[in-house]
């Protein structure tokens, strides 16, 4: 099954500055987001990820939009669904969940229960809007991805969950975890599919996947 790829870099190519809130575009400039979804489907993608990588309260707070979590996530799913319906193809919609953008204890001040609350809010909106699956991606902290998966399972016992982490040049996560540990933990937490994204390119990712 072939998924789509980056959203933010393509939005930037279309003239949206990196200082803007890409997630807010679901409300203010939906045509730009829809055009990217459409292009990915035409290129052969069978999974379309919602434009919600930063649609959690912590990330949206940086733009004064923390009260629009439900609205932004719901709009993102509805937008993707309209594009899928117009394509007349059998495309899955994945609710995209990225990092909170804050450090969790013991490495930072945000407590696990607060992180889980933020994930519950975002994932709840995505699931209620009827995504087909969830992709929890670009994570660097096993504590954080654990809270995201637990939150997802609190909301739905059945929805498929992809959990994907990113690694540094030394084949460890930013917090120093080995791929073997990551694979075992993601399975233990309850992810249905585990993987690697971003990191140092295809050769490194293949090497890490073999280790996992």
C-alpha positions as a printed NumPy array, in Angstrom:
array([[  0.   ,   0.   ,   0.   ],
       [  1.505,   3.301,  -1.105],
       [  0.979,   6.401,   1.021],
       [  1.537,  10.058,   0.203],
       [  4.485,  12.089,   1.5  ],
       [  5.311,  15.539,   2.768],
       [  2.649,  18.223,   3.117],
       [  4.549,  21.159,   4.641],
       [  7.291,  21.351,   2.024],
       [  4.714,  21.297,  -0.778],
       [  2.679,  24.028,   0.904],
       [  5.868,  26.066,   1.113],
       [  6.514,  25.481,  -2.592],
       [  3.072,  26.947,  -3.204],
       [  4.05 ,  30.165,  -1.456],
       [  3.09 ,  29.507,   2.175],
       [  5.862,  30.709,   4.5  ],
       [  7.293,  28.4  ,   7.151],
       [  6.287,  30.972,   9.756],
       [  2.617,  30.325,   8.94 ],
       [  0.439,  27.719,  10.622],
       [  0.056,  25.087,   7.905],
       [ -2.814,  23.453,   9.794],
       [ -4.913,  26.627,   9.769],
       [ -4.946,  26.466,   5.964],
       [ -7.629,  23.77 ,   6.3  ],
       [ -9.907,  26.646,   7.291],
       [ -8.477,  29.654,   5.462],
       [ -7.071,  28.241,   2.197],
       [ -8.551,  24.757,   1.726],
       [ -8.013,  24.81 ,  -2.049],
       [ -4.217,  24.766,  -1.613],
       [ -4.395,  21.724,   0.663],
       [ -6.907,  20.   ,  -1.606],
       [ -4.638,  20.538,  -4.604],
       [ -1.812,  18.662,  -2.841],
       [ -4.118,  15.788,  -1.859],
       [ -5.307,  15.607,  -5.459],
       [ -1.765,  15.569,  -6.839],
       [ -0.77 ,  12.716,  -4.545],
       [ -3.814,  10.66 ,  -5.589],
       [ -3.045,  11.285,  -9.251],
       [  0.553,  10.183,  -8.601],
       [ -0.698,   6.865,  -7.235],
       [ -1.111,   7.288,  -3.475],
       [ -3.546,   4.872,  -1.864],
       [ -3.436,   6.607,   1.534],
       [ -3.909,  10.353,   2.004],
       [ -2.72 ,  11.883,   5.267],
       [ -4.709,  14.782,   6.672],
       [ -3.048,  18.184,   6.989],
       [ -2.951,  17.89 ,  10.784],
       [  0.715,  17.245,  11.626],
       [  0.725,  20.196,  14.037],
       [ -2.977,  20.269,  14.926],
       [ -2.552,  19.736,  18.659],
       [ -3.139,  22.342,  21.354],
       [  0.552,  22.867,  22.123],
       [  1.582,  23.481,  18.514],
       [ -1.505,  25.58 ,  17.726],
       [ -0.889,  27.677,  20.851],
       [  2.198,  29.097,  19.118],
       [ -0.214,  30.74 ,  16.645],
       [ -2.954,  31.614,  19.14 ],
       [ -5.179,  28.846,  17.75 ],
       [ -5.305,  26.421,  20.663],
       [ -9.092,  26.787,  20.861],
       [ -9.49 ,  25.532,  17.271],
       [ -8.19 ,  21.966,  17.672],
       [-11.568,  20.387,  16.968],
       [-12.391,  22.742,  14.1  ],
       [ -9.054,  22.386,  12.315],
       [ -8.859,  18.59 ,  12.606],
       [-12.465,  18.101,  11.524],
       [-12.019,  20.406,   8.55 ],
       [ -8.873,  18.533,   7.51 ],
       [-10.685,  15.187,   7.373],
       [-13.685,  16.613,   5.539],
       [-11.358,  18.298,   3.043],
       [ -9.461,  15.077,   2.352],
       [-12.729,  13.168,   2.006],
       [-14.072,  15.584,  -0.602],
       [-10.916,  15.13 ,  -2.676],
       [-11.102,  11.339,  -2.341],
       [-14.757,  11.257,  -3.379],
       [-13.99 ,  13.418,  -6.402],
       [-11.234,  11.007,  -7.459],
       [-13.616,   8.019,  -7.677],
       [-10.793,   5.876,  -6.269],
       [-10.607,   3.651,  -3.203],
       [ -8.343,   5.816,  -1.043],
       [ -7.82 ,   5.515,   2.717],
       [ -7.707,   8.68 ,   4.827],
       [ -5.094,   8.663,   7.588],
       [ -5.385,  11.068,  10.48 ],
       [ -1.895,  12.548,  10.795],
       [ -0.659,  13.084,  14.375],
       [  2.737,  14.709,  14.909],
       [  4.763,  15.569,  18.012],
       [  3.419,  18.058,  20.519],
       [  6.462,  20.284,  20.136],
       [  7.238,  20.236,  23.877],
       [  9.479,  18.061,  26.029],
       [  7.834,  15.438,  28.224],
       [  9.05 ,  14.483,  31.7  ],
       [ 11.619,  13.366,  32.668],
       [ 13.298,  15.364,  29.872],
       [ 10.945,  18.36 ,  30.09 ],
       [  8.186,  19.938,  32.126],
       [  5.101,  18.487,  30.436],
       [  3.698,  15.558,  32.383],
       [  2.556,  12.377,  30.582],
       [ -1.075,  12.931,  31.587],
       [ -1.015,  16.416,  30.04 ],
       [  0.45 ,  15.031,  26.831],
       [ -2.203,  12.342,  26.739],
       [ -4.92 ,  14.956,  27.196],
       [ -3.63 ,  16.865,  24.169],
       [ -3.523,  13.693,  22.085],
       [ -7.003,  12.718,  23.236],
       [ -8.317,  16.06 ,  22.019],
       [ -6.741,  15.845,  18.568],
       [ -7.206,  12.123,  17.949],
       [-10.767,  12.312,  19.218],
       [-11.539,  14.941,  16.591],
       [ -9.915,  12.867,  13.827],
       [-11.701,   9.652,  14.785],
       [-15.05 ,  11.39 ,  15.19 ],
       [-14.585,  12.806,  11.688],
       [-14.23 ,   9.185,  10.469],
       [-10.615,   8.742,   9.401],
       [ -9.797,   5.205,   8.269],
       [ -6.588,   4.94 ,  10.276],
       [ -4.156,   6.983,  12.358],
       [ -0.489,   7.707,  11.65 ],
       [  1.517,   8.894,  14.647],
       [  4.706,  10.095,  12.983],
       [  8.064,  11.819,  13.26 ],
       [  8.252,  11.006,  16.962],
       [ 11.582,  11.202,  18.792],
       [ 10.452,  10.325,  22.342],
       [  9.11 ,   6.886,  23.278],
       [  7.291,   8.416,  26.25 ],
       [  5.43 ,  10.725,  23.875],
       [  4.49 ,   8.079,  21.318],
       [  3.272,   5.872,  24.17 ],
       [  0.87 ,   8.58 ,  25.344],
       [ -0.362,   9.097,  21.774],
       [ -1.068,   5.382,  21.264],
       [ -2.743,   5.048,  24.66 ],
       [ -4.927,   8.049,  23.828],
       [ -5.839,   6.537,  20.462],
       [ -6.777,   3.228,  22.064],
       [ -8.9  ,   5.005,  24.667],
       [-10.879,   6.545,  21.824],
       [-11.051,   3.482,  19.587],
       [-10.072,  -0.138,  20.204],
       [-10.308,  -0.976,  16.509],
       [ -8.833,   1.844,  14.45 ],
       [ -5.509,   0.841,  12.816],
       [ -2.503,   2.721,  14.201],
       [  0.769,   3.35 ,  12.377],
       [  3.562,   4.549,  14.682],
       [  6.69 ,   5.955,  13.077],
       [  9.798,   7.406,  14.694],
       [ 12.719,   9.383,  13.342],
       [ 16.401,   8.711,  13.955],
       [ 19.607,  10.744,  14.033],
       [ 22.787,  10.033,  12.07 ],
       [ 24.01 ,   7.515,  14.663],
       [ 20.909,   5.328,  14.112],
       [ 19.438,   6.319,  17.467],
       [ 16.445,   8.458,  18.315],
       [ 17.116,  12.008,  19.458],
       [ 16.888,  10.715,  23.026],
       [ 19.298,   7.849,  22.352],
       [ 17.026,   4.826,  21.896],
       [ 18.199,   1.93 ,  19.7  ],
       [ 15.956,   0.696,  16.826],
       [ 15.501,  -2.702,  18.505],
       [ 14.198,  -1.046,  21.673],
       [ 11.96 ,   1.225,  19.601],
       [ 10.474,  -1.708,  17.674],
       [  9.747,  -3.701,  20.832],
       [  8.229,  -0.71 ,  22.628],
       [  5.994,   0.33 ,  19.712],
       [  4.678,  -3.213,  19.439],
       [  4.134,  -3.377,  23.204],
       [  2.277,  -0.04 ,  23.227],
       [ -0.222,  -1.44 ,  20.697],
       [  0.718,  -0.055,  17.276],
       [ -0.468,  -2.166,  14.331],
       [  2.255,  -0.937,  11.961],
       [  5.673,   0.395,  13.013],
       [  8.22 ,   2.258,  10.977],
       [ 10.733,   5.022,  10.381],
       [ 10.286,   8.371,   8.68 ],
       [ 12.466,  11.38 ,   7.834],
       [ 15.858,  10.519,   9.413],
       [ 18.896,  10.454,   7.11 ],
       [ 17.489,   9.172,   3.843],
       [ 16.605,   5.832,   2.202],
       [ 19.861,   3.97 ,   2.915],
       [ 19.756,   4.722,   6.622],
       [ 16.044,   3.967,   6.845],
       [ 16.519,   0.578,   5.163],
       [ 19.309,  -0.249,   7.6  ],
       [ 17.206,   0.747,  10.608],
       [ 14.163,  -1.166,   9.338],
       [ 16.241,  -4.329,   8.993],
       [ 17.437,  -3.874,  12.569],
       [ 13.869,  -3.309,  13.768]])
